[in-house]
Amino acid sequence: VQNRDKSKPSIQGTIEKALRKILREKIRVIGSGRTDAGVHALAQVANFYTNSKIPLAKLQYGLNSNLPEDVVVTAIERVRQDFHSQFSARSKVYRYTLLNRTYPSPLLRDRVYMVSYPLDLGLMRREAKCLLGEHDFASFCASGSNAKDTVRTIKRIAINKTCPLPLAPCYPALVTIDIEADGFLYNMVRNITGTLVEIGRGNFPKGSMKRILAAKNRRLAGPTAPACGLALVKVRY
Amino acid sequence: VQNRDKSKPSIQGTIEKALRKILREKIRVIGSGRTDAGVHALAQVANFYTNSKIPLAKLQYGLNSNLPEDVVVTAIERVRQDFHSQFSARSKVYRYTLLNRTYPSPLLRDRVYMVSYPLDLGLMRREAKCLLGEHDFASFCASGSNAKDTVRTIKRIAINKTCPLPLAPCYPALVTIDIEADGFLYNMVRNITGTLVEIGRGNFPKGSMKRILAAKNRRLAGPTAPACGLALVKVRY
């Protein structure tokens, strides 16, 4: 879980501190990219260099024993020295999870965004198709961003009803939006999601996504969906 | 989510307070039964009597607006006046969720119990079979309990690997133990689970469950699995 709150230590700093304690040398960890405050990371990747000969399983166990309960190292492996978790990445997958019903879920609070209006998933899928491929995604880039190049390539968008959740017999109300791209602009997934929700609710006319994309104007897109529903689920190399 | 901590208001009290505010009369809520501190309730059922003519959808919306974020009313319906959420119940289903891997899950902390040893699920299923039907479950009743009658009927036990979780691409490490019975003794599911984990790890010899059940002696069973992994998932009428 990534939770980059300025008043709290960063995940990176927390891991570096634990590594320093175990390996007894100063370690600089390089992550695959930042995630916003409140966004979850289920599969963040980071690399670092060490002279230590500690067995990897022992290092992983030691790290997890020294990390707070909201940070966990799920796997650890040796890589080539030219591996760079950010620059070697071919694509990333983000998942946005909506709870599409009229009452919240205590067990999933801070993990999903509740949308109480009915959503037309078929319409959302048809409108989302135009986002596939290489485009200038300026319309979905946060206005505060200083990205010079707003061209990215979306490789896949999948909108699904997901069921079941192992902790409950069934949560038919969950809708996931998976987006895989070679890179993401600031708030890009949350802005695309906010736009898709407006479309699914019937607030935007047919063909809106295509028009919004072509306009390269953030003000035409829907609102930014809240951070809590977003998770980095995969980094591909 | 049920979390009966003595220092905090009970779920029942919290709901009664919200009902009183909305209906402007003193309401007594009758739940289907207690759950221990730290145990989750995904489908607790409760009934109450009111003279109010408020539409049910409006009452549900009003309740959820007045309840804290860890309590939610998922459904509300009119019942016959002789309905009693505890005495009318035919059976209850509890689910215990194990995270069977060597590192914890930040997103599922306080929802699962991590067991880092490999578990033989086939052996656990075979050993669990003898629990089906009507038996004296004294061996699985907390020693502090003052239950006079420790005979209960288990209607179903299902041990499964559960995958996927909608918030993650896949959690193949989750194991669920579902137990349906006409009633449960204090800590019964947690004591059966603790015993099944010992069996799955290979710590108890073959036929142990049958011997433990027949002995009617709490000391022969495995340890009490922690509350966090347990959830009431269904009350059947």
GROMACS .gro file of C-alpha atoms in nm:
model
  474
    1VAL     CA    1   0.000   0.000   0.000
    2GLN     CA    2   0.145   0.330  -0.106
    3ASN     CA    3   0.034   0.635   0.086
    4ARG     CA    4   0.252   0.932   0.005
    5ASP     CA    5   0.147   1.176   0.276
    6LYS     CA    6   0.395   1.460   0.315
    7SER     CA    7   0.368   1.448   0.696
    8LYS     CA    8   0.455   1.076   0.703
    9PRO     CA    9   0.776   0.907   0.592
   10SER     CA   10   0.767   0.792   0.227
   11ILE     CA   11   0.753   0.421   0.142
   12GLN     CA   12   1.091   0.461  -0.026
   13GLY     CA   13   1.244   0.614   0.286
   14THR     CA   14   1.089   0.345   0.505
   15ILE     CA   15   1.237   0.066   0.292
   16GLU     CA   16   1.577   0.236   0.272
   17LYS     CA   17   1.585   0.262   0.651
   18ALA     CA   18   1.501  -0.108   0.692
   19LEU     CA   19   1.763  -0.207   0.431
   20ARG     CA   20   2.025   0.004   0.604
   21LYS     CA   21   1.953  -0.168   0.933
   22ILE     CA   22   1.977  -0.519   0.784
   23LEU     CA   23   2.266  -0.469   0.539
   24ARG     CA   24   2.456  -0.214   0.747
   25GLU     CA   25   2.524   0.006   0.448
   26LYS     CA   26   2.347   0.310   0.309
   27ILE     CA   27   2.110   0.193   0.034
   28ARG     CA   28   1.939   0.407  -0.229
   29VAL     CA   29   1.618   0.249  -0.357
   30ILE     CA   30   1.491   0.336  -0.708
   31GLY     CA   31   1.116   0.285  -0.755
   32SER     CA   32   0.928   0.241  -1.083
   33GLY     CA   33   0.747   0.571  -1.031
   34ARG     CA   34   0.547   0.771  -0.782
   35THR     CA   35   0.191   0.706  -0.678
   36ASP     CA   36  -0.026   0.980  -0.531
   37ALA     CA   37  -0.132   1.000  -0.167
   38GLY     CA   38  -0.413   0.754  -0.102
   39VAL     CA   39  -0.336   0.540  -0.408
   40HIS     CA   40  -0.256   0.176  -0.334
   41ALA     CA   41   0.037  -0.011  -0.487
   42LEU     CA   42  -0.004  -0.387  -0.500
   43ALA     CA   43   0.301  -0.451  -0.714
   44GLN     CA   44   0.542  -0.161  -0.692
   45VAL     CA   45   0.889  -0.255  -0.816
   46ALA     CA   46   1.213  -0.106  -0.688
   47ASN     CA   47   1.580  -0.188  -0.736
   48PHE     CA   48   1.894  -0.119  -0.534
   49TYR     CA   49   2.261  -0.213  -0.535
   50THR     CA   50   2.437  -0.387  -0.249
   51ASN     CA   51   2.770  -0.564  -0.194
   52SER     CA   52   2.607  -0.790   0.062
   53LYS     CA   53   2.601  -1.168   0.008
   54ILE     CA   54   2.291  -1.217   0.227
   55PRO     CA   55   2.057  -1.490   0.090
   56LEU     CA   56   1.753  -1.335  -0.079
   57ALA     CA   57   1.494  -1.526   0.126
   58LYS     CA   58   1.665  -1.408   0.444
   59LEU     CA   59   1.671  -1.049   0.319
   60GLN     CA   60   1.299  -1.059   0.233
   61TYR     CA   61   1.212  -1.205   0.571
   62GLY     CA   62   1.430  -0.949   0.748
   63LEU     CA   63   1.274  -0.664   0.553
   64ASN     CA   64   0.918  -0.771   0.627
   65SER     CA   65   1.007  -0.806   0.996
   66ASN     CA   66   1.138  -0.448   0.996
   67LEU     CA   67   0.869  -0.281   0.785
   68PRO     CA   68   0.545  -0.133   0.922
   69GLU     CA   69   0.231  -0.338   0.864
   70ASP     CA   70   0.119  -0.129   0.565
   71VAL     CA   71   0.431  -0.202   0.361
   72VAL     CA   72   0.534  -0.550   0.250
   73VAL     CA   73   0.799  -0.695   0.018
   74THR     CA   74   0.622  -0.966  -0.181
   75ALA     CA   75   0.924  -1.085  -0.380
   76ILE     CA   76   1.292  -1.016  -0.415
   77GLU     CA   77   1.531  -1.125  -0.692
   78ARG     CA   78   1.877  -1.062  -0.829
   79VAL     CA   79   1.884  -0.852  -1.150
   80ARG     CA   80   2.140  -0.745  -1.411
   81GLN     CA   81   2.329  -0.437  -1.308
   82ASP     CA   82   2.174  -0.233  -1.592
   83PHE     CA   83   1.818  -0.301  -1.469
   84HIS     CA   84   1.633   0.017  -1.373
   85SER     CA   85   1.286  -0.027  -1.224
   86GLN     CA   86   1.160   0.291  -1.393
   87PHE     CA   87   1.345   0.307  -1.726
   88SER     CA   88   1.339  -0.068  -1.794
   89ALA     CA   89   0.960  -0.083  -1.748
   90ARG     CA   90   0.770  -0.163  -2.071
   91SER     CA   91   0.426  -0.091  -1.927
   92LYS     CA   92   0.227  -0.044  -1.610
   93VAL     CA   93  -0.123  -0.158  -1.521
   94TYR     CA   94  -0.347   0.048  -1.296
   95ARG     CA   95  -0.681  -0.074  -1.167
   96TYR     CA   96  -0.959   0.157  -1.058
   97THR     CA   97  -1.232  -0.011  -0.850
   98LEU     CA   98  -1.584   0.128  -0.826
   99LEU     CA   99  -1.847   0.013  -0.579
  100ASN     CA  100  -2.162   0.055  -0.783
  101ARG     CA  101  -2.444   0.046  -0.529
  102THR     CA  102  -2.633   0.279  -0.299
  103TYR     CA  103  -2.466   0.191   0.033
  104PRO     CA  104  -2.096   0.178   0.122
  105SER     CA  105  -1.884  -0.124   0.216
  106PRO     CA  106  -1.707  -0.098   0.555
  107LEU     CA  107  -1.461  -0.372   0.457
  108LEU     CA  108  -1.367  -0.196   0.133
  109ARG     CA  109  -1.366   0.163   0.254
  110ASP     CA  110  -1.057   0.352   0.133
  111ARG     CA  111  -1.014   0.083  -0.134
  112VAL     CA  112  -1.305   0.166  -0.366
  113TYR     CA  113  -1.502   0.467  -0.487
  114MET     CA  114  -1.877   0.434  -0.442
  115VAL     CA  115  -2.095   0.539  -0.735
  116SER     CA  116  -2.460   0.505  -0.642
  117TYR     CA  117  -2.604   0.574  -0.990
  118PRO     CA  118  -2.658   0.285  -1.236
  119LEU     CA  119  -2.372   0.257  -1.486
  120ASP     CA  120  -2.403   0.145  -1.849
  121LEU     CA  121  -2.086  -0.067  -1.874
  122GLY     CA  122  -2.145  -0.148  -2.243
  123LEU     CA  123  -2.153   0.222  -2.328
  124MET     CA  124  -1.844   0.285  -2.113
  125ARG     CA  125  -1.656   0.008  -2.300
  126ARG     CA  126  -1.757   0.140  -2.643
  127GLU     CA  127  -1.660   0.499  -2.555
  128ALA     CA  128  -1.328   0.387  -2.399
  129LYS     CA  129  -1.213   0.216  -2.721
  130CYS     CA  130  -1.096   0.540  -2.879
  131LEU     CA  131  -0.835   0.576  -2.603
  132LEU     CA  132  -0.645   0.267  -2.721
  133GLY     CA  133  -0.316   0.331  -2.898
  134GLU     CA  134  -0.086   0.632  -2.909
  135HIS     CA  135  -0.257   0.964  -2.835
  136ASP     CA  136  -0.198   1.301  -2.677
  137PHE     CA  137  -0.375   1.258  -2.343
  138ALA     CA  138  -0.355   1.627  -2.243
  139SER     CA  139  -0.730   1.626  -2.169
  140PHE     CA  140  -0.669   1.374  -1.891
  141CYS     CA  141  -0.357   1.531  -1.743
  142ALA     CA  142  -0.389   1.721  -1.413
  143SER     CA  143  -0.372   2.095  -1.477
  144GLY     CA  144  -0.093   2.137  -1.221
  145SER     CA  145   0.133   1.892  -1.405
  146ASN     CA  146   0.445   2.019  -1.578
  147ALA     CA  147   0.472   1.725  -1.821
  148LYS     CA  148   0.607   1.856  -2.152
  149ASP     CA  149   0.515   1.550  -2.353
  150THR     CA  150   0.157   1.435  -2.296
  151VAL     CA  151   0.166   1.157  -2.559
  152ARG     CA  152   0.126   0.806  -2.419
  153THR     CA  153   0.026   0.466  -2.556
  154ILE     CA  154  -0.261   0.279  -2.392
  155LYS     CA  155  -0.227  -0.092  -2.469
  156ARG     CA  156  -0.538  -0.223  -2.298
  157ILE     CA  157  -0.854  -0.106  -2.125
  158ALA     CA  158  -1.080  -0.360  -1.959
  159ILE     CA  159  -1.403  -0.273  -1.777
  160ASN     CA  160  -1.547  -0.563  -1.580
  161LYS     CA  161  -1.795  -0.655  -1.314
  162THR     CA  162  -1.584  -0.844  -1.062
  163CYS     CA  163  -1.717  -1.115  -0.835
  164PRO     CA  164  -1.665  -1.280  -0.592
  165LEU     CA  165  -1.452  -1.134  -0.317
  166PRO     CA  166  -1.313  -1.407  -0.092
  167LEU     CA  167  -1.405  -1.219   0.223
  168ALA     CA  168  -1.771  -1.200   0.127
  169PRO     CA  169  -1.993  -1.451  -0.052
  170CYS     CA  170  -2.036  -1.206  -0.339
  171TYR     CA  171  -1.987  -0.841  -0.422
  172PRO     CA  172  -2.163  -0.816  -0.759
  173ALA     CA  173  -2.150  -0.439  -0.726
  174LEU     CA  174  -1.777  -0.408  -0.793
  175VAL     CA  175  -1.668  -0.266  -1.128
  176THR     CA  176  -1.300  -0.260  -1.221
  177ILE     CA  177  -1.136  -0.043  -1.486
  178ASP     CA  178  -0.791  -0.178  -1.582
  179ILE     CA  179  -0.567   0.043  -1.792
  180GLU     CA  180  -0.228  -0.069  -1.925
  181ALA     CA  181   0.000   0.193  -2.082
  182ASP     CA  182   0.367   0.261  -2.150
  183GLY     CA  183   0.340   0.549  -1.904
  184PHE     CA  184   0.082   0.763  -1.728
  185LEU     CA  185   0.038   1.136  -1.689
  186TYR     CA  186  -0.039   1.286  -1.348
  187ASN     CA  187  -0.396   1.183  -1.250
  188MET     CA  188  -0.451   1.024  -1.593
  189VAL     CA  189  -0.629   0.708  -1.473
  190ARG     CA  190  -0.838   0.903  -1.224
  191ASN     CA  191  -0.940   1.156  -1.491
  192ILE     CA  192  -1.025   0.885  -1.745
  193THR     CA  193  -1.226   0.707  -1.475
  194GLY     CA  194  -1.410   1.026  -1.376
  195THR     CA  195  -1.500   1.074  -1.743
  196LEU     CA  196  -1.610   0.711  -1.786
  197VAL     CA  197  -1.835   0.740  -1.481
  198GLU     CA  198  -2.005   1.049  -1.632
  199ILE     CA  199  -2.052   0.854  -1.955
  200GLY     CA  200  -2.185   0.547  -1.774
  201ARG     CA  201  -2.435   0.760  -1.581
  202GLY     CA  202  -2.562   0.909  -1.908
  203ASN     CA  203  -2.438   1.262  -1.833
  204PHE     CA  204  -2.228   1.291  -2.151
  205PRO     CA  205  -2.362   1.244  -2.508
  206LYS     CA  206  -2.248   0.960  -2.735
  207GLY     CA  207  -1.901   1.016  -2.883
  208SER     CA  208  -1.792   1.234  -2.590
  209MET     CA  209  -1.472   1.045  -2.515
  210LYS     CA  210  -1.348   1.090  -2.873
  211ARG     CA  211  -1.427   1.463  -2.866
  212ILE     CA  212  -1.267   1.512  -2.522
  213LEU     CA  213  -0.950   1.327  -2.629
  214ALA     CA  214  -0.921   1.530  -2.951
  215ALA     CA  215  -0.975   1.863  -2.770
  216LYS     CA  216  -0.660   1.825  -2.554
  217ASN     CA  217  -0.838   2.032  -2.291
  218ARG     CA  218  -0.858   1.911  -1.931
  219ARG     CA  219  -1.172   2.118  -1.867
  220LEU     CA  220  -1.382   1.908  -2.106
  221ALA     CA  221  -1.316   1.579  -1.929
  222GLY     CA  222  -1.504   1.455  -1.622
  223PRO     CA  223  -1.394   1.511  -1.261
  224THR     CA  224  -1.091   1.341  -1.108
  225ALA     CA  225  -1.206   1.020  -0.941
  226PRO     CA  226  -1.080   0.994  -0.580
  227ALA     CA  227  -0.739   0.836  -0.508
  228CYS     CA  228  -0.880   0.562  -0.281
  229GLY     CA  229  -1.017   0.356  -0.573
  230LEU     CA  230  -0.685   0.341  -0.757
  231ALA     CA  231  -0.415   0.075  -0.733
  232LEU     CA  232  -0.096   0.006  -0.927
  233VAL     CA  233  -0.134  -0.366  -0.994
  234LYS     CA  234   0.151  -0.455  -1.230
  235VAL     CA  235   0.475  -0.323  -1.377
  236ARG     CA  236   0.586  -0.518  -1.685
  237TYR     CA  237   0.950  -0.546  -1.801
  238VAL     CA  238  -1.801  -0.507   1.044
  239GLN     CA  239  -1.866  -0.606   1.403
  240ASN     CA  240  -1.605  -0.506   1.657
  241ARG     CA  241  -1.736  -0.555   2.008
  242ASP     CA  242  -1.476  -0.369   2.210
  243LYS     CA  243  -1.597  -0.295   2.562
  244SER     CA  244  -1.449   0.057   2.555
  245LYS     CA  245  -1.637   0.144   2.235
  246PRO     CA  246  -2.013   0.163   2.179
  247SER     CA  247  -2.161  -0.166   2.056
  248ILE     CA  248  -2.291  -0.198   1.700
  249GLN     CA  249  -2.636  -0.259   1.846
  250GLY     CA  250  -2.621   0.060   2.051
  251THR     CA  251  -2.493   0.257   1.753
  252ILE     CA  252  -2.780   0.141   1.534
  253GLU     CA  253  -3.037   0.203   1.809
  254LYS     CA  254  -2.909   0.559   1.847
  255ALA     CA  255  -2.935   0.624   1.471
  256LEU     CA  256  -3.287   0.473   1.460
  257ARG     CA  257  -3.397   0.686   1.753
  258LYS     CA  258  -3.276   0.998   1.576
  259ILE     CA  259  -3.456   0.914   1.250
  260LEU     CA  260  -3.778   0.764   1.387
  261ARG     CA  261  -3.800   0.983   1.699
  262GLU     CA  262  -3.891   0.691   1.919
  263LYS     CA  263  -3.687   0.463   2.140
  264ILE     CA  264  -3.604   0.148   1.942
  265ARG     CA  265  -3.477  -0.182   2.077
  266VAL     CA  266  -3.281  -0.379   1.815
  267ILE     CA  267  -3.258  -0.759   1.843
  268GLY     CA  268  -2.956  -0.912   1.665
  269SER     CA  269  -2.913  -1.273   1.552
  270GLY     CA  270  -2.633  -1.326   1.803
  271ARG     CA  271  -2.309  -1.182   1.933
  272THR     CA  272  -1.979  -1.183   1.754
  273ASP     CA  273  -1.651  -1.151   1.942
  274ALA     CA  274  -1.430  -0.843   1.938
  275GLY     CA  275  -1.233  -0.832   1.613
  276VAL     CA  276  -1.470  -1.066   1.428
  277HIS     CA  277  -1.628  -0.921   1.115
  278ALA     CA  278  -1.998  -0.949   1.032
  279LEU     CA  279  -2.082  -0.921   0.663
  280ALA     CA  280  -2.445  -1.019   0.701
  281GLN     CA  281  -2.563  -0.966   1.055
  282VAL     CA  282  -2.943  -0.963   1.080
  283ALA     CA  283  -3.142  -0.764   1.332
  284ASN     CA  284  -3.510  -0.685   1.380
  285PHE     CA  285  -3.701  -0.408   1.556
  286TYR     CA  286  -4.055  -0.283   1.594
  287THR     CA  287  -4.172   0.064   1.498
  288ASN     CA  288  -4.503   0.243   1.446
  289SER     CA  289  -4.343   0.466   1.186
  290LYS     CA  290  -4.471   0.468   0.827
  291ILE     CA  291  -4.138   0.585   0.682
  292PRO     CA  292  -4.061   0.424   0.341
  293LEU     CA  293  -3.798   0.149   0.380
  294ALA     CA  294  -3.558   0.291   0.120
  295LYS     CA  295  -3.567   0.624   0.297
  296LEU     CA  296  -3.504   0.459   0.634
  297GLN     CA  297  -3.205   0.266   0.494
  298TYR     CA  298  -3.058   0.579   0.337
  299GLY     CA  299  -3.114   0.775   0.658
  300LEU     CA  300  -2.953   0.503   0.868
  301ASN     CA  301  -2.644   0.480   0.648
  302SER     CA  302  -2.609   0.858   0.658
  303ASN     CA  303  -2.615   0.849   1.039
  304LEU     CA  304  -2.397   0.543   1.098
  305PRO     CA  305  -2.016   0.551   1.133
  306GLU     CA  306  -1.819   0.429   0.831
  307ASP     CA  307  -1.754   0.084   0.979
  308VAL     CA  308  -2.126  -0.001   1.011
  309VAL     CA  309  -2.362  -0.024   0.714
  310VAL     CA  310  -2.719  -0.142   0.661
  311THR     CA  311  -2.711  -0.345   0.340
  312ALA     CA  312  -3.083  -0.425   0.324
  313ILE     CA  313  -3.402  -0.354   0.514
  314GLU     CA  314  -3.740  -0.526   0.482
  315ARG     CA  315  -4.075  -0.560   0.656
  316VAL     CA  316  -4.125  -0.888   0.846
  317ARG     CA  317  -4.405  -1.072   1.026
  318GLN     CA  318  -4.444  -0.961   1.382
  319ASP     CA  319  -4.337  -1.304   1.514
  320PHE     CA  320  -4.003  -1.287   1.332
  321HIS     CA  321  -3.707  -1.298   1.572
  322SER     CA  322  -3.361  -1.258   1.417
  323GLN     CA  323  -3.208  -1.499   1.667
  324PHE     CA  324  -3.478  -1.759   1.734
  325SER     CA  325  -3.613  -1.772   1.378
  326ALA     CA  326  -3.263  -1.844   1.238
  327ARG     CA  327  -3.228  -2.194   1.088
  328SER     CA  328  -2.851  -2.174   1.043
  329LYS     CA  329  -2.553  -1.943   1.030
  330VAL     CA  330  -2.247  -1.949   0.808
  331TYR     CA  331  -1.909  -1.836   0.933
  332ARG     CA  332  -1.606  -1.800   0.709
  333TYR     CA  333  -1.251  -1.814   0.836
  334THR     CA  334  -0.990  -1.678   0.592
  335LEU     CA  335  -0.625  -1.783   0.605
  336LEU     CA  336  -0.345  -1.614   0.416
  337ASN     CA  337  -0.119  -1.909   0.344
  338ARG     CA  338   0.214  -1.756   0.248
  339THR     CA  339   0.532  -1.629   0.412
  340TYR     CA  340   0.466  -1.254   0.395
  341PRO     CA  341   0.163  -1.054   0.511
  342SER     CA  342  -0.088  -0.858   0.302
  343PRO     CA  343  -0.123  -0.489   0.396
  344LEU     CA  344  -0.459  -0.467   0.218
  345LEU     CA  345  -0.598  -0.767   0.405
  346ARG     CA  346  -0.447  -0.704   0.747
  347ASP     CA  347  -0.704  -0.750   1.025
  348ARG     CA  348  -0.915  -0.951   0.777
  349VAL     CA  349  -0.709  -1.270   0.750
  350TYR     CA  350  -0.481  -1.486   0.963
  351MET     CA  351  -0.142  -1.554   0.806
  352VAL     CA  352  -0.014  -1.912   0.822
  353SER     CA  353   0.332  -1.931   0.670
  354TYR     CA  354   0.364  -2.313   0.675
  355PRO     CA  355   0.242  -2.519   0.378
  356LEU     CA  356  -0.106  -2.664   0.439
  357ASP     CA  357  -0.234  -2.999   0.312
  358LEU     CA  358  -0.588  -2.896   0.219
  359GLY     CA  359  -0.685  -3.250   0.111
  360LEU     CA  360  -0.593  -3.385   0.453
  361MET     CA  361  -0.777  -3.097   0.624
  362ARG     CA  362  -1.092  -3.176   0.421
  363ARG     CA  363  -1.076  -3.548   0.501
  364GLU     CA  364  -1.023  -3.486   0.873
  365ALA     CA  365  -1.300  -3.222   0.885
  366LYS     CA  366  -1.562  -3.465   0.753
  367CYS     CA  367  -1.620  -3.626   1.094
  368LEU     CA  368  -1.749  -3.290   1.224
  369LEU     CA  369  -2.052  -3.300   0.993
  370GLY     CA  370  -2.386  -3.374   1.159
  371GLU     CA  371  -2.502  -3.357   1.521
  372HIS     CA  372  -2.222  -3.386   1.776
  373ASP     CA  373  -2.119  -3.267   2.119
  374PHE     CA  374  -1.861  -3.001   2.029
  375ALA     CA  375  -1.733  -2.952   2.386
  376SER     CA  376  -1.374  -2.998   2.260
  377PHE     CA  377  -1.412  -2.682   2.052
  378CYS     CA  378  -1.593  -2.468   2.310
  379ALA     CA  379  -1.395  -2.196   2.488
  380SER     CA  380  -1.315  -2.306   2.844
  381GLY     CA  381  -1.465  -1.986   2.987
  382SER     CA  382  -1.804  -2.052   2.828
  383ASN     CA  383  -2.100  -2.141   3.047
  384ALA     CA  384  -2.297  -2.316   2.772
  385LYS     CA  385  -2.490  -2.607   2.930
  386ASP     CA  386  -2.568  -2.780   2.605
  387THR     CA  387  -2.265  -2.819   2.377
  388VAL     CA  388  -2.447  -3.024   2.111
  389ARG     CA  389  -2.472  -2.855   1.771
  390THR     CA  390  -2.533  -2.966   1.412
  391ILE     CA  391  -2.281  -2.875   1.144
  392LYS     CA  392  -2.451  -2.883   0.806
  393ARG     CA  393  -2.159  -2.799   0.581
  394ILE     CA  394  -1.783  -2.749   0.593
  395ALA     CA  395  -1.604  -2.626   0.280
  396ILE     CA  396  -1.229  -2.566   0.259
  397ASN     CA  397  -1.125  -2.384  -0.057
  398LYS     CA  398  -0.844  -2.196  -0.218
  399THR     CA  399  -1.006  -1.868  -0.317
  400CYS     CA  400  -0.895  -1.659  -0.609
  401PRO     CA  401  -0.911  -1.390  -0.740
  402LEU     CA  402  -0.963  -1.089  -0.521
  403PRO     CA  403  -1.095  -0.794  -0.724
  404LEU     CA  404  -0.849  -0.551  -0.568
  405ALA     CA  405  -0.549  -0.756  -0.678
  406PRO     CA  406  -0.490  -0.958  -0.992
  407CYS     CA  407  -0.473  -1.276  -0.787
  408TYR     CA  408  -0.430  -1.390  -0.429
  409PRO     CA  409  -0.379  -1.764  -0.477
  410ALA     CA  410  -0.261  -1.782  -0.116
  411LEU     CA  411  -0.607  -1.735   0.037
  412VAL     CA  412  -0.774  -2.038   0.196
  413THR     CA  413  -1.131  -2.013   0.324
  414ILE     CA  414  -1.298  -2.243   0.574
  415ASP     CA  415  -1.678  -2.209   0.561
  416ILE     CA  416  -1.881  -2.369   0.840
  417GLU     CA  417  -2.261  -2.375   0.844
  418ALA     CA  418  -2.435  -2.489   1.161
  419ASP     CA  419  -2.764  -2.452   1.347
  420GLY     CA  420  -2.569  -2.267   1.615
  421PHE     CA  421  -2.215  -2.211   1.737
  422LEU     CA  422  -2.047  -2.240   2.075
  423TYR     CA  423  -1.820  -1.965   2.199
  424ASN     CA  424  -1.499  -1.967   1.985
  425MET     CA  425  -1.615  -2.285   1.806
  426VAL     CA  426  -1.515  -2.180   1.453
  427ARG     CA  427  -1.184  -2.037   1.573
  428ASN     CA  428  -1.105  -2.355   1.770
  429ILE     CA  429  -1.197  -2.583   1.478
  430THR     CA  430  -0.983  -2.365   1.249
  431GLY     CA  431  -0.688  -2.375   1.490
  432THR     CA  432  -0.716  -2.754   1.495
  433LEU     CA  433  -0.744  -2.777   1.115
  434VAL     CA  434  -0.431  -2.563   1.076
  435GLU     CA  435  -0.236  -2.800   1.304
  436ILE     CA  436  -0.364  -3.092   1.095
  437GLY     CA  437  -0.279  -2.916   0.767
  438ARG     CA  438   0.073  -2.843   0.889
  439GLY     CA  439   0.123  -3.209   0.975
  440ASN     CA  440   0.148  -3.153   1.350
  441PHE     CA  441  -0.138  -3.391   1.441
  442PRO     CA  442  -0.152  -3.760   1.340
  443LYS     CA  443  -0.418  -3.900   1.105
  444GLY     CA  444  -0.758  -3.941   1.270
  445SER     CA  445  -0.690  -3.663   1.520
  446MET     CA  446  -1.008  -3.468   1.454
  447LYS     CA  447  -1.224  -3.773   1.525
  448ARG     CA  448  -1.038  -3.843   1.851
  449ILE     CA  449  -1.049  -3.477   1.960
  450LEU     CA  450  -1.423  -3.456   1.890
  451ALA     CA  451  -1.495  -3.778   2.081
  452ALA     CA  452  -1.284  -3.671   2.383
  453LYS     CA  453  -1.504  -3.365   2.459
  454ASN     CA  454  -1.195  -3.201   2.603
  455ARG     CA  455  -1.092  -2.852   2.493
  456ARG     CA  456  -0.728  -2.917   2.583
  457LEU     CA  457  -0.684  -3.177   2.308
  458ALA     CA  458  -0.785  -2.942   2.026
  459GLY     CA  459  -0.553  -2.693   1.855
  460PRO     CA  460  -0.514  -2.330   1.956
  461THR     CA  461  -0.785  -2.069   1.904
  462ALA     CA  462  -0.726  -1.901   1.567
  463PRO     CA  463  -0.725  -1.519   1.598
  464ALA     CA  464  -1.051  -1.325   1.566
  465CYS     CA  465  -0.936  -1.116   1.268
  466GLY     CA  466  -0.975  -1.403   1.018
  467LEU     CA  467  -1.337  -1.473   1.111
  468ALA     CA  468  -1.651  -1.332   0.953
  469LEU     CA  469  -2.021  -1.407   0.990
  470VAL     CA  470  -2.125  -1.428   0.625
  471LYS     CA  471  -2.487  -1.549   0.631
  472VAL     CA  472  -2.783  -1.608   0.859
  473ARG     CA  473  -3.045  -1.836   0.704
  474TYR     CA  474  -3.415  -1.833   0.798
   0.00000   0.00000   0.00000
